[in-house]
mmCIF file of C-alpha atoms in Angstrom:
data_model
loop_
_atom_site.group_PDB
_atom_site.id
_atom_site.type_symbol
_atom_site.label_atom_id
_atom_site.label_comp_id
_atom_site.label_asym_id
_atom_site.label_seq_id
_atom_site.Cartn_x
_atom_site.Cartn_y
_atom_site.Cartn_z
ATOM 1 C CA UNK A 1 -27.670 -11.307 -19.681
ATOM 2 C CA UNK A 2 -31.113 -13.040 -20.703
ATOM 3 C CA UNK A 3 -33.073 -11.101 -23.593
ATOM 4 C CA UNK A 4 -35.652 -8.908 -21.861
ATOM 5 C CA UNK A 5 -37.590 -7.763 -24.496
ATOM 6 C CA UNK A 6 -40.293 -8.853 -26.240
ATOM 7 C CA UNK A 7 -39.601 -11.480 -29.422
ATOM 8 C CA UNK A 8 -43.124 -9.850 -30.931
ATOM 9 C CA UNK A 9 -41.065 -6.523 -31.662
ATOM 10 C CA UNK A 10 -38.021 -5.619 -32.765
ATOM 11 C CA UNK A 11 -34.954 -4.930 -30.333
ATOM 12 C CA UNK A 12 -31.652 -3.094 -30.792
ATOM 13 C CA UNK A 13 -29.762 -6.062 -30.758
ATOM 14 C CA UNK A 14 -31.648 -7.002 -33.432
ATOM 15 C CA UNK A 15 -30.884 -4.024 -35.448
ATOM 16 C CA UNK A 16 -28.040 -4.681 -37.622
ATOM 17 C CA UNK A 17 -29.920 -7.737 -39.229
ATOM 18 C CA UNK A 18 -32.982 -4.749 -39.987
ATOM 19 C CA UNK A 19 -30.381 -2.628 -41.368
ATOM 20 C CA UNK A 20 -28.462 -5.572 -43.824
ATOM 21 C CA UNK A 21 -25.570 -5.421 -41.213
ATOM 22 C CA UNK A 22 -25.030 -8.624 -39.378
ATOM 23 C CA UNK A 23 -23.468 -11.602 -40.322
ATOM 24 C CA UNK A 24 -25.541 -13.834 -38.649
ATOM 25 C CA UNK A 25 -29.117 -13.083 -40.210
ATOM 26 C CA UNK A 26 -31.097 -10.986 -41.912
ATOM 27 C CA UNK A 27 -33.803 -8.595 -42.059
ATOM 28 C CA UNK A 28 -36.212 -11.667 -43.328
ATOM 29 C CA UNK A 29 -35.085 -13.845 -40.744
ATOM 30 C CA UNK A 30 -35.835 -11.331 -37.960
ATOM 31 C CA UNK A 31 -39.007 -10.567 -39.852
ATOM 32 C CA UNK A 32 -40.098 -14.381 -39.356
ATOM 33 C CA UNK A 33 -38.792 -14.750 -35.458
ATOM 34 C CA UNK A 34 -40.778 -11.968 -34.255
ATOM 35 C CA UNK A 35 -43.852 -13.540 -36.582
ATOM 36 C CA UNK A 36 -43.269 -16.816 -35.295
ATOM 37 C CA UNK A 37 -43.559 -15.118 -31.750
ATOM 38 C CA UNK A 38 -46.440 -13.173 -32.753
ATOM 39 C CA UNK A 39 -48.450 -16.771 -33.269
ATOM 40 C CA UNK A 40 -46.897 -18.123 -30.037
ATOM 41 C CA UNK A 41 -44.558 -20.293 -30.845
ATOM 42 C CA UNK A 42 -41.264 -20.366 -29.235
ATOM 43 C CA UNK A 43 -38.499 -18.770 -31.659
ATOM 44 C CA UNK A 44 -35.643 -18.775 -30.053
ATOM 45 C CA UNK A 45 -32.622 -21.296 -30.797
ATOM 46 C CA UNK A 46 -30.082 -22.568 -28.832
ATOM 47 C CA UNK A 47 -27.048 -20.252 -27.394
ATOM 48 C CA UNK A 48 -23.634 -21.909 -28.218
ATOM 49 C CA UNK A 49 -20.749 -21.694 -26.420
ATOM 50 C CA UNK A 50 -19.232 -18.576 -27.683
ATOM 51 C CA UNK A 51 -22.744 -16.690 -26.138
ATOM 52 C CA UNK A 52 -22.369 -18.515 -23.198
ATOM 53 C CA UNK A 53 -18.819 -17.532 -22.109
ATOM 54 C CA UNK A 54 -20.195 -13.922 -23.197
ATOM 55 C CA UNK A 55 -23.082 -14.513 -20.786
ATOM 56 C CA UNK A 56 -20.722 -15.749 -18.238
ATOM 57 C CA UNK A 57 -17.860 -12.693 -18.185
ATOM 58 C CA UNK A 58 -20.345 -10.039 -19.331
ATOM 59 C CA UNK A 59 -20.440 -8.636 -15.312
ATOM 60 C CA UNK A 60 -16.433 -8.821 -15.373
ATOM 61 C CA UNK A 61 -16.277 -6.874 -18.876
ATOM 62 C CA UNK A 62 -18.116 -4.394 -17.363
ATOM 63 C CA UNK A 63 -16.752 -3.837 -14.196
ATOM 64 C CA UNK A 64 -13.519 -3.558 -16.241
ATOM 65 C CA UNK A 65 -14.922 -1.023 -18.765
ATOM 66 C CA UNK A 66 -16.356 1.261 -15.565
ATOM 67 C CA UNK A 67 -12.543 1.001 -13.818
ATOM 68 C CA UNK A 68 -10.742 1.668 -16.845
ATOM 69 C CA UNK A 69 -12.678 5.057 -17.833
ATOM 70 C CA UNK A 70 -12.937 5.764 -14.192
ATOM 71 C CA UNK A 71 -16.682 6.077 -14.256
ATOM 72 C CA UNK A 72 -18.118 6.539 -10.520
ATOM 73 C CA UNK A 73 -20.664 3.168 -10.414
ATOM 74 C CA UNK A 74 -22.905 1.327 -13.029
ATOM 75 C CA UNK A 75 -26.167 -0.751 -12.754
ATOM 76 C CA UNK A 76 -27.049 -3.801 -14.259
ATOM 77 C CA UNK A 77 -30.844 -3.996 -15.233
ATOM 78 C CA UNK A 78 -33.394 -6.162 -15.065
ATOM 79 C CA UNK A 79 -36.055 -4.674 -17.369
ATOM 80 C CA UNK A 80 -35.914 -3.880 -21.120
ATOM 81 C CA UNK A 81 -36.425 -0.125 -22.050
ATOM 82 C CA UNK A 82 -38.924 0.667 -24.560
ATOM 83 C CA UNK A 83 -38.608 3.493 -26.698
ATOM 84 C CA UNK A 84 -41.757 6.260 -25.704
ATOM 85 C CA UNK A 85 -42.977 6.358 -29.604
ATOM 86 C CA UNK A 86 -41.092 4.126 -31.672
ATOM 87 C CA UNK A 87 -41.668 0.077 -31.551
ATOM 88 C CA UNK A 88 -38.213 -0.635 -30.329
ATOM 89 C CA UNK A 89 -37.273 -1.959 -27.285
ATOM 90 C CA UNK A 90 -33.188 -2.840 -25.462
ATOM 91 C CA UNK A 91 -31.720 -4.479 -23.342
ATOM 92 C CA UNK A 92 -29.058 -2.709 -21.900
ATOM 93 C CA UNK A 93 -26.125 -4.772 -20.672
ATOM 94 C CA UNK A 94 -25.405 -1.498 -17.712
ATOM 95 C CA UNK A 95 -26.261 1.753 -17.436
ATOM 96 C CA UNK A 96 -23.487 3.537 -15.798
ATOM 97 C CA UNK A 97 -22.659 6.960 -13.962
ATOM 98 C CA UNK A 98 -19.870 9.239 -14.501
ATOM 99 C CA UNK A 99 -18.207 11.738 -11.972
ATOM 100 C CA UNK A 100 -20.381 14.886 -10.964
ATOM 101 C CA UNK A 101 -18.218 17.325 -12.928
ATOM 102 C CA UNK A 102 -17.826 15.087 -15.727
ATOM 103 C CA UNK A 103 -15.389 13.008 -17.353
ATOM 104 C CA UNK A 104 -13.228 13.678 -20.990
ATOM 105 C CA UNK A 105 -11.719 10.444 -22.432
ATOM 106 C CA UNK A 106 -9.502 10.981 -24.778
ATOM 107 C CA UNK A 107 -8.793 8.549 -28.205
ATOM 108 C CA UNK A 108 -5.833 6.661 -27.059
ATOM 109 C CA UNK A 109 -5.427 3.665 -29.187
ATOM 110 C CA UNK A 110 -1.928 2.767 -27.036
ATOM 111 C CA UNK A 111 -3.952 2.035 -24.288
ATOM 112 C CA UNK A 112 -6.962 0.241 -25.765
ATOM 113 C CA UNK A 113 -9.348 3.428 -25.921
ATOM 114 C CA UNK A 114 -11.349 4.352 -29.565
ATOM 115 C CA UNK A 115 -13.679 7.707 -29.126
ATOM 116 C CA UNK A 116 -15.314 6.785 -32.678
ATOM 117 C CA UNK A 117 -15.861 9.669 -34.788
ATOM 118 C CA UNK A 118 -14.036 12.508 -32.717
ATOM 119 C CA UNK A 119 -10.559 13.201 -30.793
ATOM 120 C CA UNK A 120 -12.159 12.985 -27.216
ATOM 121 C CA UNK A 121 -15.582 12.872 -25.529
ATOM 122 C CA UNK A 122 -17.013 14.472 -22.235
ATOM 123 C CA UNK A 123 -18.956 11.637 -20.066
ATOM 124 C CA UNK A 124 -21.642 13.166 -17.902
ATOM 125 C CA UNK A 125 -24.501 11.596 -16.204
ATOM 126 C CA UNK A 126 -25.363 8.649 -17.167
ATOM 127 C CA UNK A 127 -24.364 6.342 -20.528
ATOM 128 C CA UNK A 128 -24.988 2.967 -21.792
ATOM 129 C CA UNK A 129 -22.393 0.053 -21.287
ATOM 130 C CA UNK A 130 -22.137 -2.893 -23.584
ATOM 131 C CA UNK A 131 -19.921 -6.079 -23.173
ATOM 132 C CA UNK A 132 -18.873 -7.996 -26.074
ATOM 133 C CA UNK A 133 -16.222 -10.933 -27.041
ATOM 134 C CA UNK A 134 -14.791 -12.359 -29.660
ATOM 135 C CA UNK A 135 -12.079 -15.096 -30.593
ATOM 136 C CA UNK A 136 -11.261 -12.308 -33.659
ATOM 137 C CA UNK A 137 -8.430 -10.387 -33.427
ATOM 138 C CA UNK A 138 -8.292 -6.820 -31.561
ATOM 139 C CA UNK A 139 -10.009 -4.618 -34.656
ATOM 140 C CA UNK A 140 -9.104 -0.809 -34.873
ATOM 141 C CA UNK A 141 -12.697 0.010 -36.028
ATOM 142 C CA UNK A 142 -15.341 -2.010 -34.699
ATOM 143 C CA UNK A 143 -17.541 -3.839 -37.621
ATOM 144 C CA UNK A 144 -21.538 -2.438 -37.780
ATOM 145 C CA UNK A 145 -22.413 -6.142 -36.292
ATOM 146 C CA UNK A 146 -20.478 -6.024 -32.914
ATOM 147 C CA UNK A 147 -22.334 -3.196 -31.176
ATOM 148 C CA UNK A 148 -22.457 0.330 -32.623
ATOM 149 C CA UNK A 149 -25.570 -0.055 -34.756
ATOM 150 C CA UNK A 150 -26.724 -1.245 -31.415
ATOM 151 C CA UNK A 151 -25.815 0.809 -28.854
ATOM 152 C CA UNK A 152 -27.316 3.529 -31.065
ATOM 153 C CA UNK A 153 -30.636 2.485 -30.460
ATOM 154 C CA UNK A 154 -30.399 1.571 -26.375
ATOM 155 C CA UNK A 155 -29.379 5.352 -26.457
ATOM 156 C CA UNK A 156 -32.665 6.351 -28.242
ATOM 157 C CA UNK A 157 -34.849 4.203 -26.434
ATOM 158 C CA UNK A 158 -32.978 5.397 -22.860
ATOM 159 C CA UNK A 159 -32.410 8.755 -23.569
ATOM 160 C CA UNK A 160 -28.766 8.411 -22.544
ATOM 161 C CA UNK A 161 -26.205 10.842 -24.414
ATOM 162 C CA UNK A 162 -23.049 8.282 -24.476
ATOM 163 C CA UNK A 163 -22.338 4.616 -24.686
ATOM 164 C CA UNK A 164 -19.302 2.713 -24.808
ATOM 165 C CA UNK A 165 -18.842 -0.691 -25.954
ATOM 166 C CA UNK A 166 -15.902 -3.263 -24.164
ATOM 167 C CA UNK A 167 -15.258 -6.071 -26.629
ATOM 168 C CA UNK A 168 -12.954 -9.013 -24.990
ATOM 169 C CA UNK A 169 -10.530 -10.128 -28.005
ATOM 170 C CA UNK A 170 -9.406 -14.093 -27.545
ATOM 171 C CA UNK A 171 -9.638 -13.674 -23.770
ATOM 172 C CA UNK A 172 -6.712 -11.676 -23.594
ATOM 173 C CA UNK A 173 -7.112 -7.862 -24.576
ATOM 174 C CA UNK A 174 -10.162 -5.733 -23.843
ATOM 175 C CA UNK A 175 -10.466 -2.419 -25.934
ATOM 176 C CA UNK A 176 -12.900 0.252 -25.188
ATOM 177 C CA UNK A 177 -15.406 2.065 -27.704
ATOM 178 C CA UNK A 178 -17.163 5.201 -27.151
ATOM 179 C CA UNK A 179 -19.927 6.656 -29.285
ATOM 180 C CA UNK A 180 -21.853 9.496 -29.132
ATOM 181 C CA UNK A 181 -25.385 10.026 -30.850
ATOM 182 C CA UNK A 182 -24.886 9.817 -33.937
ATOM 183 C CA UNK A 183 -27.786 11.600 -35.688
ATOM 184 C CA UNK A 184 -27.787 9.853 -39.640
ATOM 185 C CA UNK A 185 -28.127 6.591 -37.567
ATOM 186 C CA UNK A 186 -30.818 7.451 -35.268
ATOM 187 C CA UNK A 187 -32.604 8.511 -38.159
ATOM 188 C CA UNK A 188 -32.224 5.330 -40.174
ATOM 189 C CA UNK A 189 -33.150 3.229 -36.879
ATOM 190 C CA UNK A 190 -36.200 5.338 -36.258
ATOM 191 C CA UNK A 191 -37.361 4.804 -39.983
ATOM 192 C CA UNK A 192 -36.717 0.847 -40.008
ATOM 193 C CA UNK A 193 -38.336 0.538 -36.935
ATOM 194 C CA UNK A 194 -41.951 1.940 -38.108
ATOM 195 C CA UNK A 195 -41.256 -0.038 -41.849
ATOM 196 C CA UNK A 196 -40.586 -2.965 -39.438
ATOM 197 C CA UNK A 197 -43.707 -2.745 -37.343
ATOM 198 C CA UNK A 198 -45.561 -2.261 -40.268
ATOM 199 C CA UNK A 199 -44.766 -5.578 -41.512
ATOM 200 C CA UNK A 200 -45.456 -7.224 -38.535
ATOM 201 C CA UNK A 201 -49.012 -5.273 -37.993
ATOM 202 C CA UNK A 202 -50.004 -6.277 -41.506
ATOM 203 C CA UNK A 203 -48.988 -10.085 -40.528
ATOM 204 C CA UNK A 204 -51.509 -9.288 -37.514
ATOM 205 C CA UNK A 205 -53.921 -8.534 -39.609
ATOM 206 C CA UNK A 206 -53.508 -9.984 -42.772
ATOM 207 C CA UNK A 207 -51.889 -13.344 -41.850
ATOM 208 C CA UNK A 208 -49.823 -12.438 -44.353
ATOM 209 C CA UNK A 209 -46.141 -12.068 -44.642
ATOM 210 C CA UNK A 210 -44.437 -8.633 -46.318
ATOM 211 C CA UNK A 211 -41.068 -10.031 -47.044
ATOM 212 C CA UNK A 212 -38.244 -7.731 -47.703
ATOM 213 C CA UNK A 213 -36.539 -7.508 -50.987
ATOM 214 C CA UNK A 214 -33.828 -10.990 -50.241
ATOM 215 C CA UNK A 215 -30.824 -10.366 -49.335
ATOM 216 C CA UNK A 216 -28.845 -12.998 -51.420
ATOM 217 C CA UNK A 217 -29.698 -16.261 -52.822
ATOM 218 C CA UNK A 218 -29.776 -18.022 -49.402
ATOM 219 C CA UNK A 219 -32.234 -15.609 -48.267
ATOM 220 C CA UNK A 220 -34.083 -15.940 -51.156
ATOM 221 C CA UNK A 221 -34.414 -19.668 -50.316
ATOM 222 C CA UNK A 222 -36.050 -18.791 -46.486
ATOM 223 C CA UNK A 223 -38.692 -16.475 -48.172
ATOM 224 C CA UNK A 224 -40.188 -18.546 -50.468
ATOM 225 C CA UNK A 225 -39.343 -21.971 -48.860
ATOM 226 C CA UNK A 226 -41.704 -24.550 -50.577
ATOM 227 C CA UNK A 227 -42.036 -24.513 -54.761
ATOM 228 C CA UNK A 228 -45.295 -25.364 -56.626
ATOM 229 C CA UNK A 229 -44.888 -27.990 -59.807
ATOM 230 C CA UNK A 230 -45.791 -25.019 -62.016
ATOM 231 C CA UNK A 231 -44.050 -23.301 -65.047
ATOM 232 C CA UNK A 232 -44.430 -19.420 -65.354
ATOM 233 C CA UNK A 233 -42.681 -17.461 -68.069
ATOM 234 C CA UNK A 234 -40.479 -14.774 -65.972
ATOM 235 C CA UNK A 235 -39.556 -12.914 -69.782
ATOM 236 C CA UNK A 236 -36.722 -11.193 -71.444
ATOM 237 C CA UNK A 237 -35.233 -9.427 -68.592
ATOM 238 C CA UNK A 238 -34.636 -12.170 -67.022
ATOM 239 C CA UNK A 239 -32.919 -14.015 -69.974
ATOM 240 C CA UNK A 240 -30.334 -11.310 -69.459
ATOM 241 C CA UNK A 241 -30.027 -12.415 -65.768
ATOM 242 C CA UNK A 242 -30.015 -16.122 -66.473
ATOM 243 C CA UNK A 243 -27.293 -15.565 -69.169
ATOM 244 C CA UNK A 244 -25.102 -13.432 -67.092
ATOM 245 C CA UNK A 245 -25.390 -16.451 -63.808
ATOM 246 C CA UNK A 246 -24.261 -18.951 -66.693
ATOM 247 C CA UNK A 247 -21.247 -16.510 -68.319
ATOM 248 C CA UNK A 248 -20.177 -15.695 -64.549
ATOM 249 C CA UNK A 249 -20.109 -19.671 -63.957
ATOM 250 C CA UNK A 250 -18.182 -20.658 -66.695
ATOM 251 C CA UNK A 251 -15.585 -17.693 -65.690
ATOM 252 C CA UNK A 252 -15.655 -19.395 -62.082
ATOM 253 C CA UNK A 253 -14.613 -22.679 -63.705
ATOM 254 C CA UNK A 254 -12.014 -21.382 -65.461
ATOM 255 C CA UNK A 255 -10.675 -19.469 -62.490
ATOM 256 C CA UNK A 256 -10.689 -22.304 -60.512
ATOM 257 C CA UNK A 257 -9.312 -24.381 -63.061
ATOM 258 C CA UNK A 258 -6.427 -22.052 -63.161
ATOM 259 C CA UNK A 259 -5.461 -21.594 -59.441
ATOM 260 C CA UNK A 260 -5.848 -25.518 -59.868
ATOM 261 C CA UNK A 261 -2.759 -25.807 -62.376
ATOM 262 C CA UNK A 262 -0.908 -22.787 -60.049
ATOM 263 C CA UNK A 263 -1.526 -25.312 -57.075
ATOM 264 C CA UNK A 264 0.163 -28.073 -59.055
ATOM 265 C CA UNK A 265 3.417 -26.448 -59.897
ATOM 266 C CA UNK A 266 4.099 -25.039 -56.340
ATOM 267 C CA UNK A 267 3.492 -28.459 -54.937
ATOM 268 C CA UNK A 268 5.614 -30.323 -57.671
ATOM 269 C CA UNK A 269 8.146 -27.880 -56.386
ATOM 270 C CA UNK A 270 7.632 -28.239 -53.109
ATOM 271 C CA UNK A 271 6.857 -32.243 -53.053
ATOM 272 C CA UNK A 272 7.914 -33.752 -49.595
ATOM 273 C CA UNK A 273 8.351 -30.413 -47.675
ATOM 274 C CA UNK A 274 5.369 -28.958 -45.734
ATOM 275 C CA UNK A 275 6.510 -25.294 -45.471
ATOM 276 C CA UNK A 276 8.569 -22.776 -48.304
ATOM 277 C CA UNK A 277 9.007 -19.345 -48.710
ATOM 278 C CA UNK A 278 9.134 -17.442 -52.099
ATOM 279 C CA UNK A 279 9.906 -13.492 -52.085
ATOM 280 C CA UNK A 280 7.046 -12.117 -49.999
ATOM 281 C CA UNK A 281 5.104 -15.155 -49.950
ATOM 282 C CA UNK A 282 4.962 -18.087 -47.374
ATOM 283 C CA UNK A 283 3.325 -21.244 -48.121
ATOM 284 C CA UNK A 284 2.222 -24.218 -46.230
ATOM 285 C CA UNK A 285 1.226 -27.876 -47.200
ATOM 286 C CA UNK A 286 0.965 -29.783 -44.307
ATOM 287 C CA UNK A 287 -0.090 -32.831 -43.343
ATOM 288 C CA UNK A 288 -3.636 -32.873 -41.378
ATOM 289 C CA UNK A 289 -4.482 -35.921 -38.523
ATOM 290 C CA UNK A 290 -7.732 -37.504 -37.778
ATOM 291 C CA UNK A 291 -8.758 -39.342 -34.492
ATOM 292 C CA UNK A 292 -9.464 -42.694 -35.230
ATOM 293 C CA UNK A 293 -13.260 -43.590 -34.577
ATOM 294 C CA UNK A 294 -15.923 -46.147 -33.392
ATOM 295 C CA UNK A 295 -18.140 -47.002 -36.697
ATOM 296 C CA UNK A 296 -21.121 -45.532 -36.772
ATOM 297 C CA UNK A 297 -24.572 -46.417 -37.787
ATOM 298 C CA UNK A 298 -26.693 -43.713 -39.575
ATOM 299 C CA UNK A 299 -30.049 -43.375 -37.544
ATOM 300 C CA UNK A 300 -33.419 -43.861 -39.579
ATOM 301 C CA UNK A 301 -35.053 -40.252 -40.052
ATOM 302 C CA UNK A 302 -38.043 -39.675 -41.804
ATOM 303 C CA UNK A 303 -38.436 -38.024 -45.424
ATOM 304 C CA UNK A 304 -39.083 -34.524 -45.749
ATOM 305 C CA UNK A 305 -38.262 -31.500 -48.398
ATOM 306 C CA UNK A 306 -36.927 -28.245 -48.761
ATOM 307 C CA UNK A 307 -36.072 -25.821 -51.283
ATOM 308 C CA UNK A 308 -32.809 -26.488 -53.738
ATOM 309 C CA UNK A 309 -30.940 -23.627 -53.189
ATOM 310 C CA UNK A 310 -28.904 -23.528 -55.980
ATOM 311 C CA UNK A 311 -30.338 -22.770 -59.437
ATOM 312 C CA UNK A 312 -30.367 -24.927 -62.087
ATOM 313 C CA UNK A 313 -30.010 -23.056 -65.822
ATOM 314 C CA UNK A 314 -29.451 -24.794 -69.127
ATOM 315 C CA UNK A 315 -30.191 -23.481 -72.389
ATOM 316 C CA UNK A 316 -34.015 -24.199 -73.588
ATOM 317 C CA UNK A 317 -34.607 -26.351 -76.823
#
């Protein structure tokens, strides 16, 4: 399905990069799409293939989630909800209907079915359905990134009282995940949402940008993005950190000399032979094949700079 909510806010899909959850990005680089938005341009990148085929079967993974847990019929819409106080909006993949009396799905791993948190859970009215896929392997606990973090928050903004996520493993094996409100979530999403608007209101009004705390170094690099040729003295507290990057580098190189020597004596061993097996252990060394290619000529491009992105730390003379 197409995003339907706005890029100048936050979404729940967008949620587990707030919260320091997702894989993909982070609470900066949502911070800067939705600013980005906010001055008009165009933020979005290119889907690849893997969101394309979960474009293309996200109807069938639901129609297979509503026959599976027997729900009576399910809707897919065509407008984002938007939560009645908090700036959050979702797009929910369905909204579906169980049976008039209600419905209790039990956990039942044998037959693909996870009630997170509980035994069973009772199904009545209406609940939020999510389609997801993956070329991972079928996971027994679904990870913060793929949809729970999520579906939490198209609950909140539609009022529903149960959701349940269908992830497609490798094409081949659908499980079924059903939450219900969880209430140290909800709480969490409702105060990153405000801190989030905040951010972007004093962007609105400031023009400028209240980054959060980075992530990691590569973060680091996408806040502050262009250096000045100036020298500032950062002090004795960092000393300690520079020290430490340098003692944990050198204990890196040693490491890696190490497993460098280990490598050598199990392939002296193994020398012509591309698979062996050693108590609990088995190893491969095989041989990898290229396609041969046309030769290429490297296009012209024009000069430009970014940040380093690794440090550089040497001892001061």
């Amino acid at each position: 399905m197409p995003k339907l909510t706005s890029d100048t806010m936050p979404s729940c899909s967008q949620l587990p990069a707030i919260l320091g959850h997702s894989k993909w990005a982070s609470a900066n680089d949502t911070l800067n799409f939705c600013m980005k938005s906010i001055q008009g341009e165009y933020a979005r990148t290119e889907a690849g293939e893997a969101a394309n085929w979960g474009n293309a079967l996200e109807e069938s993974i639901i129609k297979e989630i509503a026959k599976r847990l027997g729900l009576d019929n399910y809707v897919m819409p065509e407008e984002a909800y938007k939560h009645p106080q908090l700036p959050l909006a979702a797009s929910a993949d369905a909204i579906a209907t169980a049976p008039l009396l209600g419905l209790t799905i039990k956990h039942d791993p044998s037959i693909g079915i996870y009630v997170v948190g509980a035994d069973e859970i009772v199904l009545t009215g209406q609940g939020v359905l999510e389609s997801k896929l993956t070329k991972m392997a079928p996971e027994e606990v679904l990870p913060l990134y793929r949809g729970p973090i999520q579906v939490q928050g198209v609950m909140m903004c539609t009022g529903l009282k149960w959701a349940a996520i269908g992830c497609l493993y490798s094409g081949v094996e659908l499980r079924i995940y059903l939450f219900a409100p969880h209430e140290q979530t909800m709480d969490t999403i409702w105060n990153a949402s405000i801190d989030f608007e905040s951010r972007l209101e004093n962007f609105r009004q400031t023009g400028e940008t209240a980054w959060y705390p980075p992530a990691d170094s590569k973060d680091a690099d996408r806040v502050w993005p262009n250096a000045k040729e100036e020298d500032i003295d950062l002090g004795n507290q960092a000393e300690g950190i520079a020290s430490a990057i340098v003692a944990l580098k050198a204990e890196i190189k040693q490491m890696e000399e190490e497993v460098s020597k280990k490598e050598a004596d199990l392939k002296t061993q193994m020398q012509e032979f591309s698979t062996a097996k050693c108590g609990k252990w088995h190893i491969k060394w095989p041989m990898r094949h290229f396609k041969a290619q046309l030769a290429k000529s490297t296009p012209a491009k024009e000069a430009y700079s970014i940040r380093q992105s690794t440090l550089t730390i040497k001892e001061a003379k």
